[in-house]
mmCIF file of C-alpha atoms in Angstrom:
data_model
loop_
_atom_site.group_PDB
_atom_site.id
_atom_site.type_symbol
_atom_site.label_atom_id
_atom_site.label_comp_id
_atom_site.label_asym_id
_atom_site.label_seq_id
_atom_site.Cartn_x
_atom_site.Cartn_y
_atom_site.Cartn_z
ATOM 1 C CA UNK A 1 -17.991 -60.515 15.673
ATOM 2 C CA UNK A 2 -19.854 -57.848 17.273
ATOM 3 C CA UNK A 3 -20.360 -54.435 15.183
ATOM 4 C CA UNK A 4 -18.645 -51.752 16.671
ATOM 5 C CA UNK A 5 -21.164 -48.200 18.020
ATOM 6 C CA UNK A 6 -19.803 -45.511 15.912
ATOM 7 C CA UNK A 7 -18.745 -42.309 18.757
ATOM 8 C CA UNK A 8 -20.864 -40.199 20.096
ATOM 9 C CA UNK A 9 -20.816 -37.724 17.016
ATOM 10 C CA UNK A 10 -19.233 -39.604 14.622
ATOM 11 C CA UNK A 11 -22.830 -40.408 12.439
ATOM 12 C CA UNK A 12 -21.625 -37.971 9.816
ATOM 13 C CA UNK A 13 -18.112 -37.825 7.933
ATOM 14 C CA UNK A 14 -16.086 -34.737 8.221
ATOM 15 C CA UNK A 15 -17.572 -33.545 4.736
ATOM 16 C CA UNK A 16 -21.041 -32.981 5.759
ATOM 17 C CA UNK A 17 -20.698 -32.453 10.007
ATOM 18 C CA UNK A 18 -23.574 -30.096 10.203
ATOM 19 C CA UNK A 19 -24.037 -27.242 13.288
ATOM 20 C CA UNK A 20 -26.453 -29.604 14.835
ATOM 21 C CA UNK A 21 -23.781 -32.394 14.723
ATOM 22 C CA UNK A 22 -21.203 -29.819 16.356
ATOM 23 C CA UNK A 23 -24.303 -29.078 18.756
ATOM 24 C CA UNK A 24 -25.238 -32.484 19.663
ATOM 25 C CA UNK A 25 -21.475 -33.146 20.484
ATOM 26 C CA UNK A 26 -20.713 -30.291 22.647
ATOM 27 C CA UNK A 27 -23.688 -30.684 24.349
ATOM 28 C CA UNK A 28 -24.997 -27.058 23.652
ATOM 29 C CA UNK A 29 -27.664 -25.546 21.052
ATOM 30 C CA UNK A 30 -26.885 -24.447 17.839
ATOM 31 C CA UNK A 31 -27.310 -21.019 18.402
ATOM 32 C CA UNK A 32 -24.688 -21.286 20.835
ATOM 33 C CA UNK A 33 -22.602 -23.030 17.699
ATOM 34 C CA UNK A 34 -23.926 -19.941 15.686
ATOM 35 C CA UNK A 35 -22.413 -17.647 17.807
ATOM 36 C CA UNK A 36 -19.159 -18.984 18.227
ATOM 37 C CA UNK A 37 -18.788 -19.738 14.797
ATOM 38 C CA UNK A 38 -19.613 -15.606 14.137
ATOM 39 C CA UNK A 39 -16.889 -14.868 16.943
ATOM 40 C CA UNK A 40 -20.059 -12.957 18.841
ATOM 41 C CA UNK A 41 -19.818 -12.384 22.854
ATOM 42 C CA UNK A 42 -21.570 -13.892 25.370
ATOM 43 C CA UNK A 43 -20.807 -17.253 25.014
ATOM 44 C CA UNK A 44 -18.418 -18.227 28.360
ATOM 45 C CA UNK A 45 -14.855 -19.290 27.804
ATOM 46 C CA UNK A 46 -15.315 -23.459 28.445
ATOM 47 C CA UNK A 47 -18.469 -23.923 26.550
ATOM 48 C CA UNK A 48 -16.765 -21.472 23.738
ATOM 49 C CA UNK A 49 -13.728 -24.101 24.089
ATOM 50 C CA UNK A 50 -16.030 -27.484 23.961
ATOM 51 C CA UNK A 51 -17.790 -26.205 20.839
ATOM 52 C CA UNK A 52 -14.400 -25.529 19.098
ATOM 53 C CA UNK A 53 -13.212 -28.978 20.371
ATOM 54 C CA UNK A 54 -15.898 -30.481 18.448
ATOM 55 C CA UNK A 55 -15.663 -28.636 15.444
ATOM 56 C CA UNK A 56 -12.336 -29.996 15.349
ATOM 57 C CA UNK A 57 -13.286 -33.257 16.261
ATOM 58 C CA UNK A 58 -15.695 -33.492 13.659
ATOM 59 C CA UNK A 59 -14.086 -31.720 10.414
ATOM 60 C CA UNK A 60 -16.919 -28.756 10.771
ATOM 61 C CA UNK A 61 -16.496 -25.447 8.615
ATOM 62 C CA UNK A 62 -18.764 -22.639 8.953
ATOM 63 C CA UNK A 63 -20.655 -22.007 5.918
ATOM 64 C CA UNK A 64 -19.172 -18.739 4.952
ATOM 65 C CA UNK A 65 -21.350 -18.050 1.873
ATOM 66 C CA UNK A 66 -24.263 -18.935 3.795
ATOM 67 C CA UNK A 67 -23.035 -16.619 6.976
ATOM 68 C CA UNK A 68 -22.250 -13.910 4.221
ATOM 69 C CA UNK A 69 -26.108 -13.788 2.897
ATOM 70 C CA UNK A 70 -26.702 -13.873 6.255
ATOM 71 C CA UNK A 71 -25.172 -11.309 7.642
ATOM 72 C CA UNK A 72 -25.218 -8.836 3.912
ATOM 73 C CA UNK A 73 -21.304 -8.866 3.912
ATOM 74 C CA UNK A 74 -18.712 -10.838 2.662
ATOM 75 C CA UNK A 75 -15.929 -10.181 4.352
ATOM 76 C CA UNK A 76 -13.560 -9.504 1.762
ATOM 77 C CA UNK A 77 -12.079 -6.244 0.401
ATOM 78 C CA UNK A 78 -11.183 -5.856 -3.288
ATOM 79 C CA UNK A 79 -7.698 -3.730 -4.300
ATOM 80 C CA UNK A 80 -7.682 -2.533 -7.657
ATOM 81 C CA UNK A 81 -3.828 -1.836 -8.909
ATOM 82 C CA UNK A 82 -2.226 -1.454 -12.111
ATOM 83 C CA UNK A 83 1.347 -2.346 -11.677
ATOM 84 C CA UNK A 84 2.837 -4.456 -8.879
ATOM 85 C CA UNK A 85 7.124 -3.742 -10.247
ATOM 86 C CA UNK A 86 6.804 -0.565 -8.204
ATOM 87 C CA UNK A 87 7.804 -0.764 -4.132
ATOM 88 C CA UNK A 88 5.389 1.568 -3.573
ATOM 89 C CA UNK A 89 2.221 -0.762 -4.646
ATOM 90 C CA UNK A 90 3.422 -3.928 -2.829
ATOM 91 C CA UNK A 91 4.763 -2.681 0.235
ATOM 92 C CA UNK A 92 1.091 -1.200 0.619
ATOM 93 C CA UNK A 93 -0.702 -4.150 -0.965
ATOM 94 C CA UNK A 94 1.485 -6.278 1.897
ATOM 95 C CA UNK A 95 0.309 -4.053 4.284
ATOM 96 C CA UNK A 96 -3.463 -4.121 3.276
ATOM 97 C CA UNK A 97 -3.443 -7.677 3.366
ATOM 98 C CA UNK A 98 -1.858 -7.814 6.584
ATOM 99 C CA UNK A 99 -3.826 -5.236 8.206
ATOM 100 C CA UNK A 100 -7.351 -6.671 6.683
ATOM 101 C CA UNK A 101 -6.427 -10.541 8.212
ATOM 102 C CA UNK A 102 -5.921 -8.748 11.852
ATOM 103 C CA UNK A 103 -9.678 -7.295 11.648
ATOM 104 C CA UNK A 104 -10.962 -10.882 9.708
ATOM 105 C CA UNK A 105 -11.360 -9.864 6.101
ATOM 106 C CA UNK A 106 -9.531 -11.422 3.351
ATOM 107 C CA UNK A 107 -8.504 -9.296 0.257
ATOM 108 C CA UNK A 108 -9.029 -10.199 -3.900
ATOM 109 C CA UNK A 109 -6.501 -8.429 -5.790
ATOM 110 C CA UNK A 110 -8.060 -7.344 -9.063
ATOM 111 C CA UNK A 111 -5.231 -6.048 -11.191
ATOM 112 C CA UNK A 112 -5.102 -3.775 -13.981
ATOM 113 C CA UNK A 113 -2.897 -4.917 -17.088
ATOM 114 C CA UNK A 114 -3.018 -1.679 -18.729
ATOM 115 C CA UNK A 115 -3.397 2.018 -17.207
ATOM 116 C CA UNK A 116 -6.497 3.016 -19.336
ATOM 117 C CA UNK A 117 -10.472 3.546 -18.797
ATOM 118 C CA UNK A 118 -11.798 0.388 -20.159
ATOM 119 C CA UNK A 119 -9.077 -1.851 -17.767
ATOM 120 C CA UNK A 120 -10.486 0.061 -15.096
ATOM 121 C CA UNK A 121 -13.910 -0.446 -15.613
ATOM 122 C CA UNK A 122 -13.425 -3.941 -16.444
ATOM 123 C CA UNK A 123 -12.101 -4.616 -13.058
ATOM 124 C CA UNK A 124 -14.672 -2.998 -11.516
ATOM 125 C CA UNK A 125 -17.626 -4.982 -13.253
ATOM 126 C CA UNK A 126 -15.655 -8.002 -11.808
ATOM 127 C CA UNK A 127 -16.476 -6.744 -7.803
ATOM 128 C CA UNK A 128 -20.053 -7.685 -8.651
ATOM 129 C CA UNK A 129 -18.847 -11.671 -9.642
ATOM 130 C CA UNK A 130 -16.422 -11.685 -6.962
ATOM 131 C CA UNK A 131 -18.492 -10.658 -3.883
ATOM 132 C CA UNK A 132 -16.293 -7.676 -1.745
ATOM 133 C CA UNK A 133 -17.271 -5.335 0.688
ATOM 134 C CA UNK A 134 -15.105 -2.674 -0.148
ATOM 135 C CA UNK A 135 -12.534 -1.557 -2.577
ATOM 136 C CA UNK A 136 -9.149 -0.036 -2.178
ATOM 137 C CA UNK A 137 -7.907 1.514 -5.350
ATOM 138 C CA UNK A 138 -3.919 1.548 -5.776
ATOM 139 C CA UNK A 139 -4.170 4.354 -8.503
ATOM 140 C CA UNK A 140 -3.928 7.852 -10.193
ATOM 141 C CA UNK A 141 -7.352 8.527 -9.655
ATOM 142 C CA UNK A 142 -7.925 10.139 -13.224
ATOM 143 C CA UNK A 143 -8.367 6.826 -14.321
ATOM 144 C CA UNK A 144 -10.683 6.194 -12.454
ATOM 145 C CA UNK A 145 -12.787 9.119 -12.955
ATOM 146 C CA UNK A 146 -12.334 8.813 -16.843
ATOM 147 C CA UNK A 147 -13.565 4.954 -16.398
ATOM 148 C CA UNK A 148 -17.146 6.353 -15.120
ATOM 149 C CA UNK A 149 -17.308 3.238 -13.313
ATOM 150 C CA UNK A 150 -20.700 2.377 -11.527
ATOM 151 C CA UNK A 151 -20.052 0.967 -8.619
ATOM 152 C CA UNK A 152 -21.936 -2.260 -6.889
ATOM 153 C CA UNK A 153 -24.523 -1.560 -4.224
ATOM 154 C CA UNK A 154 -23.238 -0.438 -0.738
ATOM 155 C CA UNK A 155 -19.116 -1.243 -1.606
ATOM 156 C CA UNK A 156 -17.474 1.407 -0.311
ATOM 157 C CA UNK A 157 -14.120 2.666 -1.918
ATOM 158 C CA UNK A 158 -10.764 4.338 -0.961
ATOM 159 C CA UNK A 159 -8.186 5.625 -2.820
ATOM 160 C CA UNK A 160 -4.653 5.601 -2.224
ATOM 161 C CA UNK A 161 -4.188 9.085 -4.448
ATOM 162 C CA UNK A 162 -3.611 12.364 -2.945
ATOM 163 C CA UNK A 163 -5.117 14.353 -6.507
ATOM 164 C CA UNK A 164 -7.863 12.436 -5.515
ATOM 165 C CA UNK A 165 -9.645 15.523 -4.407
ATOM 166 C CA UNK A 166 -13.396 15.444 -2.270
ATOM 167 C CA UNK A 167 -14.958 12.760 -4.239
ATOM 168 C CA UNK A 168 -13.302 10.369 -2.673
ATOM 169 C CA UNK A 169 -12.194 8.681 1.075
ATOM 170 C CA UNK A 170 -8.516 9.320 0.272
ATOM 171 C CA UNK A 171 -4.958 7.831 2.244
ATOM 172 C CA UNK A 172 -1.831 8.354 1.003
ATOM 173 C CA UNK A 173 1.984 9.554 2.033
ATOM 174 C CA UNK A 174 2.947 13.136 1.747
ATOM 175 C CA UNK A 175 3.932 13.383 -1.241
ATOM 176 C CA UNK A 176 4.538 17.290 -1.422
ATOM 177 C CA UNK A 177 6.023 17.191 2.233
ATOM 178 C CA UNK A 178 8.233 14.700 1.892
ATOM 179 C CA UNK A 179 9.857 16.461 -1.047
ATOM 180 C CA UNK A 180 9.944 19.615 0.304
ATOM 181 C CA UNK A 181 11.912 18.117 3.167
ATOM 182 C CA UNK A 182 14.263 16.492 1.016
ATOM 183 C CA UNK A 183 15.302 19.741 -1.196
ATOM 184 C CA UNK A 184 15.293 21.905 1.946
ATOM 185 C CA UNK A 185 17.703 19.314 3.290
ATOM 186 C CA UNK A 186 19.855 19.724 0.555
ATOM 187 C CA UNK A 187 19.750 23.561 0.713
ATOM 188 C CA UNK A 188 20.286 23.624 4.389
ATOM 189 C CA UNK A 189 23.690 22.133 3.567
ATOM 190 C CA UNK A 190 24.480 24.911 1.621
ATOM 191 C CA UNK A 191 23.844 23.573 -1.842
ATOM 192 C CA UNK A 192 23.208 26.386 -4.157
ATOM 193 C CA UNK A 193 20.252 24.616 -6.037
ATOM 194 C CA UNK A 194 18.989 20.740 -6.306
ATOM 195 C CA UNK A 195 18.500 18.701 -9.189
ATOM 196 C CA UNK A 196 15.966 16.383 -9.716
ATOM 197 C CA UNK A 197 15.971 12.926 -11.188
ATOM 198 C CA UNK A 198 12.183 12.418 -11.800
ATOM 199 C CA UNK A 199 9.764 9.677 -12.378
ATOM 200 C CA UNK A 200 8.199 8.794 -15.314
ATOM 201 C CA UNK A 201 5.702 11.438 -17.296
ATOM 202 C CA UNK A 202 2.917 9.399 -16.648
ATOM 203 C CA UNK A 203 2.701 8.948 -12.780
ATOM 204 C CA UNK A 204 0.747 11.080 -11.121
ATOM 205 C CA UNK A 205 3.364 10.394 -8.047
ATOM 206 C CA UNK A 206 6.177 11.466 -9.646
ATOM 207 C CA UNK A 207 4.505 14.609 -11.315
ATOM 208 C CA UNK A 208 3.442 15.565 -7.356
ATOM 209 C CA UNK A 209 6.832 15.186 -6.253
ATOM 210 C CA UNK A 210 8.534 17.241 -9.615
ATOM 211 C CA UNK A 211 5.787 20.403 -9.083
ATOM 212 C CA UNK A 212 6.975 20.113 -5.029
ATOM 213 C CA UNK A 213 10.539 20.118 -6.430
ATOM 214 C CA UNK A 214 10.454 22.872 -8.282
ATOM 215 C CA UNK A 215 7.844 25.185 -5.715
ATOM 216 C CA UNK A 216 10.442 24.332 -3.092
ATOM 217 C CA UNK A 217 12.890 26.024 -4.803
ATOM 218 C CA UNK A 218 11.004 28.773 -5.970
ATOM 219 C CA UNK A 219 9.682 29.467 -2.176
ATOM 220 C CA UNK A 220 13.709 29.595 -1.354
ATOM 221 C CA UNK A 221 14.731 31.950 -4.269
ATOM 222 C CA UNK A 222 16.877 29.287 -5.953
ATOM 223 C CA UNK A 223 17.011 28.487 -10.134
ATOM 224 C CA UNK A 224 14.746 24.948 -10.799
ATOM 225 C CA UNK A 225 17.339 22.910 -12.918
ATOM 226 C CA UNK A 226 16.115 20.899 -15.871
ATOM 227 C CA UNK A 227 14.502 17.829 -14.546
ATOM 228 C CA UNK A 228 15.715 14.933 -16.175
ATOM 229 C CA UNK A 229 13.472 11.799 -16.295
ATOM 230 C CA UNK A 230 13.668 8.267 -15.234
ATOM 231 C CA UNK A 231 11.102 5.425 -14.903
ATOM 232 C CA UNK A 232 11.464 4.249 -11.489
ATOM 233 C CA UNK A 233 14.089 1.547 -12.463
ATOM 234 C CA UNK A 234 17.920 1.743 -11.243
ATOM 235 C CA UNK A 235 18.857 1.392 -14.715
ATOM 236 C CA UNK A 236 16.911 4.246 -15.950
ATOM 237 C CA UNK A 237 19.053 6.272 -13.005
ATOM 238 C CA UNK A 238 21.982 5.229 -14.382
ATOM 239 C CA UNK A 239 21.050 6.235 -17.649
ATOM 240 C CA UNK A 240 20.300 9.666 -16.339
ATOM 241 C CA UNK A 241 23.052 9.422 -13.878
ATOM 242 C CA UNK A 242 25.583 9.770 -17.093
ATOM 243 C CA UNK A 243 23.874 12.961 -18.435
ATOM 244 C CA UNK A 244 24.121 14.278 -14.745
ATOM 245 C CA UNK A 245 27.604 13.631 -13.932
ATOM 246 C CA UNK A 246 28.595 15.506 -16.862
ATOM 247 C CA UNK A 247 27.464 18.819 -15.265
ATOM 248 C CA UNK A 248 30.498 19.903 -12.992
ATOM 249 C CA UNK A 249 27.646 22.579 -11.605
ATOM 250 C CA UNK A 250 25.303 19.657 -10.285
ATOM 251 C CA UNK A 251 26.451 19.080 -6.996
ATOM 252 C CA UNK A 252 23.018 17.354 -5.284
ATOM 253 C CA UNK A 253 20.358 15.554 -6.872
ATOM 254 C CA UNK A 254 16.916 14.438 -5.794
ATOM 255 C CA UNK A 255 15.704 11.502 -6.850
ATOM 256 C CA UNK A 256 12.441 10.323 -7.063
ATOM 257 C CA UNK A 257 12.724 6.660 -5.860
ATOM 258 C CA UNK A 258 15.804 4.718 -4.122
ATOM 259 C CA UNK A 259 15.732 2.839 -6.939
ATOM 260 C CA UNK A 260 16.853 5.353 -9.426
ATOM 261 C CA UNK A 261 19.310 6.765 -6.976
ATOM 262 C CA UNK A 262 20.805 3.366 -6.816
ATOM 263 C CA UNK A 263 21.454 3.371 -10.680
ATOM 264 C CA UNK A 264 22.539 7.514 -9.868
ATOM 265 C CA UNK A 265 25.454 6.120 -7.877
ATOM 266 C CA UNK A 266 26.548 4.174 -10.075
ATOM 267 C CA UNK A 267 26.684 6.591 -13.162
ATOM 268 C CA UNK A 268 28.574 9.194 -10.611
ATOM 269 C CA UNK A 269 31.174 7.042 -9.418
ATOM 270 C CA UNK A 270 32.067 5.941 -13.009
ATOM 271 C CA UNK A 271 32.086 9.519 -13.834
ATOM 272 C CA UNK A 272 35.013 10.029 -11.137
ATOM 273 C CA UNK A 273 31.876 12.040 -9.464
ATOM 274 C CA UNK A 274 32.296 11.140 -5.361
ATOM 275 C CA UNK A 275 29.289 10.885 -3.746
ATOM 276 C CA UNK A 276 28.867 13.250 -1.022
ATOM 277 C CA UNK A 277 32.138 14.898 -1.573
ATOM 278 C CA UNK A 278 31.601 16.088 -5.082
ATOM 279 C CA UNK A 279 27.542 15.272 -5.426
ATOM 280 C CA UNK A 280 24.796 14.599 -2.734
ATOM 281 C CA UNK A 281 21.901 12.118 -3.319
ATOM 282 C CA UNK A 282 18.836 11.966 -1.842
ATOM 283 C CA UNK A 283 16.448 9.388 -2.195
ATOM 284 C CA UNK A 284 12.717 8.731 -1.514
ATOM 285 C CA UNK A 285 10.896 5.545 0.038
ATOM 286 C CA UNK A 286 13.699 4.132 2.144
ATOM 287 C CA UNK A 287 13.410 0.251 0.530
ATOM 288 C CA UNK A 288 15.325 -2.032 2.733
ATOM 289 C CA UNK A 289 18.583 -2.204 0.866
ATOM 290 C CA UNK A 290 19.009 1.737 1.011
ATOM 291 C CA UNK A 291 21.297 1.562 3.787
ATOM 292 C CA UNK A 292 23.292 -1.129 2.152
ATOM 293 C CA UNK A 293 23.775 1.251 -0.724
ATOM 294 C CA UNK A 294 27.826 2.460 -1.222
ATOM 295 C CA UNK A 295 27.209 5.206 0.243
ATOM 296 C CA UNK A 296 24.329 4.512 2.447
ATOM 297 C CA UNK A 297 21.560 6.125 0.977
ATOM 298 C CA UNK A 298 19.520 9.209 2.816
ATOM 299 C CA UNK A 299 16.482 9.289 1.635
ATOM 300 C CA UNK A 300 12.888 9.509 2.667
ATOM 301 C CA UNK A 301 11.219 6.959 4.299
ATOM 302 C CA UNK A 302 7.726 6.226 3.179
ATOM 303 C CA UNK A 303 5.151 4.492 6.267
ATOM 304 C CA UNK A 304 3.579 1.664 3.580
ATOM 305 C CA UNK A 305 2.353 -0.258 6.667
ATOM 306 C CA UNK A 306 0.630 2.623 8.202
ATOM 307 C CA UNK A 307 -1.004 3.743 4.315
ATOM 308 C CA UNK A 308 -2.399 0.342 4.151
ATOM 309 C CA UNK A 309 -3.379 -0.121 7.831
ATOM 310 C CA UNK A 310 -5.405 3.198 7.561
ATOM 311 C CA UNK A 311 -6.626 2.534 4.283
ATOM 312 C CA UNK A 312 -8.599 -0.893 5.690
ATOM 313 C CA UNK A 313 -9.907 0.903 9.108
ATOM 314 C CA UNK A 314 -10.833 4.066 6.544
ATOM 315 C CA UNK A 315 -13.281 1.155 4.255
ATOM 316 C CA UNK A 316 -14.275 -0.386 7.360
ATOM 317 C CA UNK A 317 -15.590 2.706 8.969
ATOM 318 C CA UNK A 318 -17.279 3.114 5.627
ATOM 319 C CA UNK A 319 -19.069 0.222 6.099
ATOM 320 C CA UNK A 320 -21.026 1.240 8.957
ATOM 321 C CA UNK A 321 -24.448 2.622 8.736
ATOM 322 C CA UNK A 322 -23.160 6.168 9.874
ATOM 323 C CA UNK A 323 -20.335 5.648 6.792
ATOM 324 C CA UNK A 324 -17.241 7.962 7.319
ATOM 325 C CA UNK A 325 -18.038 11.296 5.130
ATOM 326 C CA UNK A 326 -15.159 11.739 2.375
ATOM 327 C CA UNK A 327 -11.257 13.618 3.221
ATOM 328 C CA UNK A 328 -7.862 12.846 2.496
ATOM 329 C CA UNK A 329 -5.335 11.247 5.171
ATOM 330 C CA UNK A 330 -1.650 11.969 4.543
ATOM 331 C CA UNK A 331 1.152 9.928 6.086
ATOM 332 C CA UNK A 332 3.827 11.879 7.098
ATOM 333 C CA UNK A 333 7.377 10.741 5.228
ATOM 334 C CA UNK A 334 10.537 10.595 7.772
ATOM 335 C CA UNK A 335 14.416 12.116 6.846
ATOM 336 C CA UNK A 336 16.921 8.901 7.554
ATOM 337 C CA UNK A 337 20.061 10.255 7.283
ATOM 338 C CA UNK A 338 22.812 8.263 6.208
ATOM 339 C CA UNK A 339 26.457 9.121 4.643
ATOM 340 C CA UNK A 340 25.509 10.262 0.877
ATOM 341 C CA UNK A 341 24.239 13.873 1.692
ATOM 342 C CA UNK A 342 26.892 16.642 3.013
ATOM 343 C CA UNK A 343 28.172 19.958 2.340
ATOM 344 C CA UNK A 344 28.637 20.906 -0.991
ATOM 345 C CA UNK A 345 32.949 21.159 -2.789
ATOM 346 C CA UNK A 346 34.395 24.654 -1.080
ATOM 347 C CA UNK A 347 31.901 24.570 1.553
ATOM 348 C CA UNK A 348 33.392 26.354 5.226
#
């Protein structure tokens, strides 16, 4: 029985197809392979499309540690984060990863279990095992200041803080603006003074938003309420929601998240409160479910997919030889207005 002649090609398994393989069966050089493999220009449409075919036909993978010594990049961006419970973190995390696949970089999430200096210096040491680019740091910044992290050479970092000051490339939403809006909301109603349910004592995001609280109402001439603290969770709103539906004189409340304002509703309607009749709520970060809330919820929206898009083109612009010089980007929040916000009891 005759031996069958293996196809043209089809000397090597799909394990080890080499260029010169993918080059031999296209019927082109390997620097032509090189350079569609790199996604570089100049290489016409159908001889681009019969060097794919035959890296298909054959198995072949670019070498992408071999490409990445090559080139001095890896493609890849780290993102340092402590907590992923909070919306805020994964909706931008989601949106980093998202925004890095569109421009070709994948993304190593390098989380902190614990919000202290060693944690944070620990997962920096790890950037030099793990082989990034760049870094994007979901974090108060003070921790990473008190870490006195040293960096790898040439991986650039930005910070989604707005404290973050000059020494960093910084994105973030308006914090301060998007509470402003909500309390002047709330005053333009004809509310006498707002309330705040805050975040916890820790977060440097819900300390922003409590100082913007209370110089809102300062810059209008109205009394700053006690604040009364939550931790981001709807059952810590609820908690507070009991101690605040007590006081016949609180007649609008700004919370700090949706979530807590979910757990607010609650505590008012079992304390024969009616939300906006007797009480408005406000919310901030607009999470899907807000307007499925009873009322639905106004509250702030929060652009997560434009903080992490900027956030990758901000390290990527880094990256360049003429590197971006250091500033902060704010994200401007949106109003939504829905039904739990009106004119306070007596109102004409």
């Amino acid at each position: 029985m005759a031996e069958r002649t293996p196809a043209k090609g089809s000397r090597r398994t799909r394990a080890t197809a080499s260029m010169a393989d993918v080059a031999r069966l296209a019927g082109v050089s390997s620097q032509t392979v090189s350079r569609v493999s790199n996604g570089y220009a100049g290489v016409n449409e159908e001889t681009r499309q019969q060097v794919l075919e035959a890296m298909r036909e054959l198995g072949y993978r670019p070498n992408s540690a071999a490409r990445a010594l090559k080139r001095g990049e890896f493609r890849t961006i780290g993102v340092i984060t402590f907590t992923l419970s909070t919306t805020g973190n994964v909706r931008t995390l989601e949106a980093i990863a998202t925004s890095a696949a569109e421009e070709g970089y994948a993304v190593t999430l390098l989380p902190v279990a614990v919000p202290t200096s060693d944690e944070v210096r620990g997962a920096f040491s790890r950037l030099e095992e793990l082989a990034v680019d760049a870094v994007i740091v979901i974090m108060e910044v003070h921790l990473l200041d008190a870490a006195t992290v040293k960096l790898p050479p040439h991986v650039q970092v930005v910070v989604v803080d707005s404290d973050a000051g000059d020494h960093y490339t910084v994105v973030d939403t308006d914090q301060a603006g998007g509470t402003r809006t909500a309390v002047h909301h709330l005053l333009d109603l004809g509310h006498r003074t707002v309330w705040h349910l805050g975040g916890p004592e820790g977060s440097f995001a819900a300390q922003r938003r409590a100082d913007a609280w209370r110089a809102a109402l300062a810059e209008a001439g109205r009394p700053a309420p006690p604040l009364v603290r939550g931790d981001w969770s709807a059952e810590s709103g609820y908690r507070a929601g009991l101690e605040l539906a007590a006081r016949e004189e609180c007649t609008a409340v700004f919370a700090a998240n949706d979530q807590m304002a979910l757990g607010l509703l609650r505590a008012l309607h079992e304390g024969g409160r009616r939300v906006p009749e007797d009480v408005s709520v406000i919310g901030f970060d607009d999470i899907p479910e807000a307007s499925s809330f009873l009322p639905p919820l106004t509250t702030l929206h929060q652009d997560f997919a434009e903080v992490g898009r900027l956030c990758v083109q901000a390290v990527l612009r880094k990256m360049r030889p003429d590197g971006a010089e250091h500033g902060t980007t704010l994200v401007p929040t949106r109003l939504v207005l829905r039904q739990s916000t009106a004119a306070p009891p007596g109102a004409h």
